[in-house]
CSV table of N, CA and C in Angstrom, one decimal:
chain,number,residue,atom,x,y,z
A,1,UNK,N,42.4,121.9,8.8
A,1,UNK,CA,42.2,123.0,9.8
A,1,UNK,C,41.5,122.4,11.0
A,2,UNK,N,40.5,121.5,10.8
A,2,UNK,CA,39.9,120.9,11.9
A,2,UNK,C,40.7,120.0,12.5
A,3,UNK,N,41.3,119.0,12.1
A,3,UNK,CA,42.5,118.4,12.8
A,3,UNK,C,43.5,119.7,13.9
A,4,UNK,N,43.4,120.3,13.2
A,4,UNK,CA,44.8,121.1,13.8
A,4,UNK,C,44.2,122.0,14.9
A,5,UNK,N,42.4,122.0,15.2
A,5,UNK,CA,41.7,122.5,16.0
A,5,UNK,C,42.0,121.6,17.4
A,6,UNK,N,41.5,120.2,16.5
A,6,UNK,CA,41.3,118.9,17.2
A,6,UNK,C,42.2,118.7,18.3
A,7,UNK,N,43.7,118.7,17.8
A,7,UNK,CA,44.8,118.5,18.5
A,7,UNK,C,45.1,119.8,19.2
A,8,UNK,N,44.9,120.9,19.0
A,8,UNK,CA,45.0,121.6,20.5
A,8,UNK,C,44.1,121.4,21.4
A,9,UNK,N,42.8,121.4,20.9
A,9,UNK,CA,41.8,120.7,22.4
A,9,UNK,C,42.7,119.7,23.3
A,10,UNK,N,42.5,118.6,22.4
A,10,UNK,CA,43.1,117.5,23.1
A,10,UNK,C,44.8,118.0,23.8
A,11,UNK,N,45.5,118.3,23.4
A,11,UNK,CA,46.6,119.2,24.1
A,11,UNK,C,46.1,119.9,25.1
A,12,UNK,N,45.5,120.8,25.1
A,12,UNK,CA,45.0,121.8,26.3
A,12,UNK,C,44.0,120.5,27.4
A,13,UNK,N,43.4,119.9,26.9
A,13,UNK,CA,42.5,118.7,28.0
A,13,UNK,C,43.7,118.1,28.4
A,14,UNK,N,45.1,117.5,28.2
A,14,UNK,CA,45.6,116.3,28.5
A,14,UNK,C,46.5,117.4,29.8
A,15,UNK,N,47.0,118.5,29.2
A,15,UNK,CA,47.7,120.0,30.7
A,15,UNK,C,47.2,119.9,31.9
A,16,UNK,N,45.5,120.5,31.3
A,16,UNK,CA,44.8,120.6,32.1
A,16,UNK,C,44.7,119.4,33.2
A,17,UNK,N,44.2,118.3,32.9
A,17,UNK,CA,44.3,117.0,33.6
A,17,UNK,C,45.8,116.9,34.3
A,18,UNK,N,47.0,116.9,33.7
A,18,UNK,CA,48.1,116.9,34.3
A,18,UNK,C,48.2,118.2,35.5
A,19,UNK,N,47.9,119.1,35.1
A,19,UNK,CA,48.0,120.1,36.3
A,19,UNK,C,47.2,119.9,37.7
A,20,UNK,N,46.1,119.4,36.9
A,20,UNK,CA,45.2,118.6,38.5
A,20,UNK,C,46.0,117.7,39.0
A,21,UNK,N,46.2,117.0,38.6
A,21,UNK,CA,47.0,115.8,38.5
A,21,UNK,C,48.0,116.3,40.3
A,22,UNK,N,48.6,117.3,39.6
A,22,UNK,CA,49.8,118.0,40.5
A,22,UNK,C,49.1,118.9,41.2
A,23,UNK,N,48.4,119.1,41.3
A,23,UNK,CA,47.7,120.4,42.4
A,23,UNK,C,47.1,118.9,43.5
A,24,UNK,N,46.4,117.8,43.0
A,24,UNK,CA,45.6,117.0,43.8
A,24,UNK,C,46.5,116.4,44.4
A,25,UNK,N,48.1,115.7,43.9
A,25,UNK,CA,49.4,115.1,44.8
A,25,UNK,C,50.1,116.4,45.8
A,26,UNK,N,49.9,117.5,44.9
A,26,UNK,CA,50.7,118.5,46.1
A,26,UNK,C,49.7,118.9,47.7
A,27,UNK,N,48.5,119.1,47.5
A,27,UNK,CA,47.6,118.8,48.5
A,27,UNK,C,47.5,117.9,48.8
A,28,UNK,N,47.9,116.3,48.6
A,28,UNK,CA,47.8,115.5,49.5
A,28,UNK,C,49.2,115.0,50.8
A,29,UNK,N,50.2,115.7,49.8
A,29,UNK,CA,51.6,115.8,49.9
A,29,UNK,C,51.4,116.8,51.2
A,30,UNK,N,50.7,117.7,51.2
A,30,UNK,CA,50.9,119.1,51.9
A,30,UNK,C,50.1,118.5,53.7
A,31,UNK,N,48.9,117.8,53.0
A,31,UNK,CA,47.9,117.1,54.3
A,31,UNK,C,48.6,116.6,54.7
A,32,UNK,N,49.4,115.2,54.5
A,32,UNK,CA,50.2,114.6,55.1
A,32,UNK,C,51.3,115.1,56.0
A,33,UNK,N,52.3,115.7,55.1
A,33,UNK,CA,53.3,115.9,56.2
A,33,UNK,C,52.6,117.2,56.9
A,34,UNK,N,51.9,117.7,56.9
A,34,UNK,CA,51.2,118.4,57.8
A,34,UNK,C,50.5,117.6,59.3
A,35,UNK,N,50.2,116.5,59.0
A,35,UNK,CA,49.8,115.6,60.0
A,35,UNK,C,50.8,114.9,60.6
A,36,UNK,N,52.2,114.8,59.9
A,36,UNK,CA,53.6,114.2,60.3
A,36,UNK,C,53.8,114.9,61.5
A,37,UNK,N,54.1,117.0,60.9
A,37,UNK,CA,54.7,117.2,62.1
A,37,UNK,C,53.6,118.4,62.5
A,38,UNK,N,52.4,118.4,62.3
A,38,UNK,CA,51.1,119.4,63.5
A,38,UNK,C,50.7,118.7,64.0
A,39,UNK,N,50.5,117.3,64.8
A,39,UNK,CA,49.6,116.8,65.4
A,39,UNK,C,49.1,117.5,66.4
A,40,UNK,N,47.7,117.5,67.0
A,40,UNK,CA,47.2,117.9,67.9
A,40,UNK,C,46.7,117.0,68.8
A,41,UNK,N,46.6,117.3,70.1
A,41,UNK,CA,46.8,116.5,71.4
A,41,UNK,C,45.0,116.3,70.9
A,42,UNK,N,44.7,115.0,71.2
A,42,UNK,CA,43.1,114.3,71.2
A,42,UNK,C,42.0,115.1,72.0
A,43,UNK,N,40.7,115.4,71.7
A,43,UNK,CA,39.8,116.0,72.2
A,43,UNK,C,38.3,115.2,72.6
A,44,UNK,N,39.3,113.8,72.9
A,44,UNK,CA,37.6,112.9,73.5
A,44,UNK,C,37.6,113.7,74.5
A,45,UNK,N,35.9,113.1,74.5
A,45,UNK,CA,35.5,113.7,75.5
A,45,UNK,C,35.5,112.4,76.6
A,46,UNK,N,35.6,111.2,76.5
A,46,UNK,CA,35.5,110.3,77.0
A,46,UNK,C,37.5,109.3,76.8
A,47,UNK,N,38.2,110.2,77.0
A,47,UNK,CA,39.3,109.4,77.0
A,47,UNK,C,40.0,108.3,78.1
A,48,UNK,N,39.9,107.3,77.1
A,48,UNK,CA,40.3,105.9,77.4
A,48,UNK,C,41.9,106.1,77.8
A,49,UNK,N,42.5,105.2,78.7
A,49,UNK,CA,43.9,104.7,79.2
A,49,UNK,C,43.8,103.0,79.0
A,50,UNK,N,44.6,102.9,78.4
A,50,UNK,CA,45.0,101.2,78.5
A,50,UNK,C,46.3,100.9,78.7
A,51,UNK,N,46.6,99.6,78.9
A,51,UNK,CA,47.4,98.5,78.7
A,51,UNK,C,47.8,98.6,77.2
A,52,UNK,N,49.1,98.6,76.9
A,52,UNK,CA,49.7,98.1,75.9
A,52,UNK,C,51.1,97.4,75.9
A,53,UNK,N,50.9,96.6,75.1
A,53,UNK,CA,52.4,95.4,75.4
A,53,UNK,C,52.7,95.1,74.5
A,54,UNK,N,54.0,95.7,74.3
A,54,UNK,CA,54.6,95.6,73.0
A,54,UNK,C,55.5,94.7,73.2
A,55,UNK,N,55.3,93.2,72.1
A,55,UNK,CA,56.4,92.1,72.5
A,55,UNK,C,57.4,92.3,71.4
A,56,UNK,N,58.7,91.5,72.0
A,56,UNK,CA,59.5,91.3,71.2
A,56,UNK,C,59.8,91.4,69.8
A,57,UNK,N,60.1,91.7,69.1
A,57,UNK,CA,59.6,90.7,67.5
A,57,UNK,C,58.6,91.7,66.9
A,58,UNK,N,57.7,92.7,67.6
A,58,UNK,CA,56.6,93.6,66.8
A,58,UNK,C,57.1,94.7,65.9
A,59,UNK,N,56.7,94.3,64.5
A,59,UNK,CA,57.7,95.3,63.7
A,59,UNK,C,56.4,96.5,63.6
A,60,UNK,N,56.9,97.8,63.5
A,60,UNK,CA,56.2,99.4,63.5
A,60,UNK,C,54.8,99.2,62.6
A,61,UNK,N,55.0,98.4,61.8
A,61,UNK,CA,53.7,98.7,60.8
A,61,UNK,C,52.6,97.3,61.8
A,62,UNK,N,53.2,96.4,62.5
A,62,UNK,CA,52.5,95.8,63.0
A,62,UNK,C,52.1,96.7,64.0
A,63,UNK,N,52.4,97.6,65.0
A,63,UNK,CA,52.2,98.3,66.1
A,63,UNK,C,51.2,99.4,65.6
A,64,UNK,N,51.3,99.6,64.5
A,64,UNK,CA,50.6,100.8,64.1
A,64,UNK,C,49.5,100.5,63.4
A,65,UNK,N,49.1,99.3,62.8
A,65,UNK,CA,48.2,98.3,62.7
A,65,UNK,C,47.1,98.6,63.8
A,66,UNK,N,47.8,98.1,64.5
A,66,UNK,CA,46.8,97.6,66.3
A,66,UNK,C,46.6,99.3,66.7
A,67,UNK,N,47.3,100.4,66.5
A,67,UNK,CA,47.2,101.4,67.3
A,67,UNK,C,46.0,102.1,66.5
A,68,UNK,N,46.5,101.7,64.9
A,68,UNK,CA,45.0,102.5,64.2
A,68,UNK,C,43.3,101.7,64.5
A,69,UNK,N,43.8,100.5,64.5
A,69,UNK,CA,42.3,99.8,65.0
A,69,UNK,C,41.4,99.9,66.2
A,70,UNK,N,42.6,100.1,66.9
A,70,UNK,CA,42.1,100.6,68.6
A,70,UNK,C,42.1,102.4,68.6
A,71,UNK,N,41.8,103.0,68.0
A,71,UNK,CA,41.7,104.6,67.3
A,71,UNK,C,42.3,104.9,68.7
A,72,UNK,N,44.0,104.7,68.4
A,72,UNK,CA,45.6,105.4,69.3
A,72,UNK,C,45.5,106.4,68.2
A,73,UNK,N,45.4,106.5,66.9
A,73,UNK,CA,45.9,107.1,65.7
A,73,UNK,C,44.9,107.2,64.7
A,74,UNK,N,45.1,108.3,63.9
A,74,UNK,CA,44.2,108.1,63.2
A,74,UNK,C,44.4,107.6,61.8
A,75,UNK,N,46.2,107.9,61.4
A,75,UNK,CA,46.6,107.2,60.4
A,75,UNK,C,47.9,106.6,60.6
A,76,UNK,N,48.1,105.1,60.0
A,76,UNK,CA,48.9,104.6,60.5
A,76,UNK,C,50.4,104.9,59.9
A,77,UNK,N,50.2,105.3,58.2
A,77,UNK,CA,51.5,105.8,57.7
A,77,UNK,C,52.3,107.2,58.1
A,78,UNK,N,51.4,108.0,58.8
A,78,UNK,CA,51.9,108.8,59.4
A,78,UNK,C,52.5,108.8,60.8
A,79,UNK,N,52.5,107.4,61.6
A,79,UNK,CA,52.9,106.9,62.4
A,79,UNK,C,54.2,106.2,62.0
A,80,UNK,N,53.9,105.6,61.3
A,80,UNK,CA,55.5,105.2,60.5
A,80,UNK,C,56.6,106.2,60.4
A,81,UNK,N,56.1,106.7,59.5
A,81,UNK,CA,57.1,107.8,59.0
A,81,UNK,C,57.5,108.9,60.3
A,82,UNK,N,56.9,109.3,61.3
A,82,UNK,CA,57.2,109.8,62.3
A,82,UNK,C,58.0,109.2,62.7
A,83,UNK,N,57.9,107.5,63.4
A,83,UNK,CA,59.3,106.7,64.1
A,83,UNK,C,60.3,106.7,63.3
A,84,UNK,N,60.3,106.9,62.1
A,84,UNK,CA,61.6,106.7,61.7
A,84,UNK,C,62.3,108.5,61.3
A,85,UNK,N,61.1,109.4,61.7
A,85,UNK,CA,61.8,110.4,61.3
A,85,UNK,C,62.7,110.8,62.7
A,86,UNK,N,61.9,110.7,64.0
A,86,UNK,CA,62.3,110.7,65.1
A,86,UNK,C,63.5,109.9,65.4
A,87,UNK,N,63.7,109.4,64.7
A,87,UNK,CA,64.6,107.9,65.1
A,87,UNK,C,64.3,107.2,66.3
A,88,UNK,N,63.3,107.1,66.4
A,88,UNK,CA,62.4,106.4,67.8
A,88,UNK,C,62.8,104.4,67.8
A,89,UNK,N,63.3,103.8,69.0
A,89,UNK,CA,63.1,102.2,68.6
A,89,UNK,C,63.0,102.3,69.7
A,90,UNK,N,61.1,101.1,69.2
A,90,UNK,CA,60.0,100.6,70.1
A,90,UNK,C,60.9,99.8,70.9
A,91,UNK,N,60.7,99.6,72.0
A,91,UNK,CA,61.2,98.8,73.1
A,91,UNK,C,60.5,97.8,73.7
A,92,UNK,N,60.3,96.8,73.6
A,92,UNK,CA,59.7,96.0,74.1
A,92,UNK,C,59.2,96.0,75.7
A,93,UNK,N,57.6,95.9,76.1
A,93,UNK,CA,57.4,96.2,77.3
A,93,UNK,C,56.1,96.4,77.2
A,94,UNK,N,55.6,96.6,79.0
A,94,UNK,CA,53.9,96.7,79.0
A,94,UNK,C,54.1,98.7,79.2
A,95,UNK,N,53.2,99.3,78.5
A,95,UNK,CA,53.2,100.5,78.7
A,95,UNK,C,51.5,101.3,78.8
A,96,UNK,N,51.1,102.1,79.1
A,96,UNK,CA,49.8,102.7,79.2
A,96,UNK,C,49.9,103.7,78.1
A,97,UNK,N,48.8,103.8,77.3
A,97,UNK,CA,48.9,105.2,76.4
A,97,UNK,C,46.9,105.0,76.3
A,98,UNK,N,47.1,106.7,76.1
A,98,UNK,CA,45.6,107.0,76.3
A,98,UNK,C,45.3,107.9,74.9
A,99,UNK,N,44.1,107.9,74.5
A,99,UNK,CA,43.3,107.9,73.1
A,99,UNK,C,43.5,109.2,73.1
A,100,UNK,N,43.7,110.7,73.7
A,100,UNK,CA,44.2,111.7,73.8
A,100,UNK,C,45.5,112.5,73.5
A,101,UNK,N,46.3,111.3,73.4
A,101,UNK,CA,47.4,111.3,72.8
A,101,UNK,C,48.1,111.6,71.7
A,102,UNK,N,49.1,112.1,71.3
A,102,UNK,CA,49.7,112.2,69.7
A,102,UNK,C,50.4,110.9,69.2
A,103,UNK,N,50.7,110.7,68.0
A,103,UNK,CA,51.1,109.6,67.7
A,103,UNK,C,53.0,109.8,68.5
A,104,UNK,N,53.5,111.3,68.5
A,104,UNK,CA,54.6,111.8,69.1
A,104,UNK,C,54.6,111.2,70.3
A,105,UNK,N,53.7,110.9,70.6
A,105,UNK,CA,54.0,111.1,72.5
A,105,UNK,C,53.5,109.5,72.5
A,106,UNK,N,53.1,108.6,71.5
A,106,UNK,CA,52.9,107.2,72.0
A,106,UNK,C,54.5,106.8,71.8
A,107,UNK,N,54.7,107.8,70.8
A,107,UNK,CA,55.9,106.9,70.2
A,107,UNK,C,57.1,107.0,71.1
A,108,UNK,N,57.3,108.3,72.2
A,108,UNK,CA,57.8,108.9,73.2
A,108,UNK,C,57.8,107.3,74.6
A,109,UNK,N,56.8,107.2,74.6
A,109,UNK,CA,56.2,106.1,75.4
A,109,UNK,C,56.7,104.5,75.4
A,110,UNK,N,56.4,104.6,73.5
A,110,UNK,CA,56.8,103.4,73.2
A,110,UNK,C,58.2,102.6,73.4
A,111,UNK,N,59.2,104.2,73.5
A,111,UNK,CA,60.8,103.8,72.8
A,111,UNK,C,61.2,104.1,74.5
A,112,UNK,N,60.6,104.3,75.4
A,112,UNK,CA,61.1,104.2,76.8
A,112,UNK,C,61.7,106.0,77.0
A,113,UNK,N,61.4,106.3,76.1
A,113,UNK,CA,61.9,108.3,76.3
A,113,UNK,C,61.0,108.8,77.6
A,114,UNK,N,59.7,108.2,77.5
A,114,UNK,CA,58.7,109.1,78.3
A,114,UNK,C,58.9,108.3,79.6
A,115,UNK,N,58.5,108.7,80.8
A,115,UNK,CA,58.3,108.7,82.2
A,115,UNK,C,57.3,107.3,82.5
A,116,UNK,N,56.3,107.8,81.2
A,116,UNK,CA,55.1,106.4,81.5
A,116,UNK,C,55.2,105.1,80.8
A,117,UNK,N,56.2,104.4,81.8
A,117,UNK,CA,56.4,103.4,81.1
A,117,UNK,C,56.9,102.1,82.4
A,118,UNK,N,56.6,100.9,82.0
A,118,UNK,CA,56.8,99.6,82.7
A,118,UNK,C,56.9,98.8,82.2
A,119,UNK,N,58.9,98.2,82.8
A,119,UNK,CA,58.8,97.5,81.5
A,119,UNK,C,58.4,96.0,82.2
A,120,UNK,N,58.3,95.5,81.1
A,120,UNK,CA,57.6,93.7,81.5
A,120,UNK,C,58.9,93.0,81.3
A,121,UNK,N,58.6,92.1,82.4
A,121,UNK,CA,59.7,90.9,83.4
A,121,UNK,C,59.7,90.0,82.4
């Protein structure tokens, strides 16, 4: 009888754990693509403009690399997964993008769509 206690505890603990399990991946599943496609436009108070030069040869995780280090972005996978949901291709060239920005509208920038752009000789 105690065994047969035993094993539904442990039954009911191993659910329980699995149901977290799924509630903790569906909320992170939920954050994410929520940051894919809500982004909000940046709220420095001190917003930066630069130089950026995207050369030949720079593959997206390398671009998104440098954009999360220089805080263009705040996460880089979600920069990924945007250029390829957009079907966005980076174009090589010197371009300006400022810290206020969406990862949408670098990427707008990056692929030559946007207005702000110059390309390099």
């Amino acid at each position: 009888m105690s065994t047969r206690i035993f094993g539904t505890i442990v039954r009911m603990a191993v659910m329980a754990a699995l149901i977290s399990c799924m509630l903790l991946l569906a909320a992170r599943a939920y954050g994410f693509g929520k940051a894919v496609f809500d982004e909000r436009t940046g709220t420095a108070k001190n917003p930066r403009t630069v130089r950026f030069v995207l050369k030949e040869g720079n593959t997206v995780t390398q671009v998104a690399d440098t954009l999360e280090k220089e805080g263009f972005i705040d996460n880089k996978f979600v920069f990924i997964v945007q250029k390829y949901f957009y079907n966005s291709e980076l174009v090589p060239g010197e371009y300006r993008i400022n810290t206020n920005m969406t990862g949408k509208m670098i990427l707008d920038i990056l692929s030559g769509a946007a207005v702000e752009t110059e390309e390099a000789s």
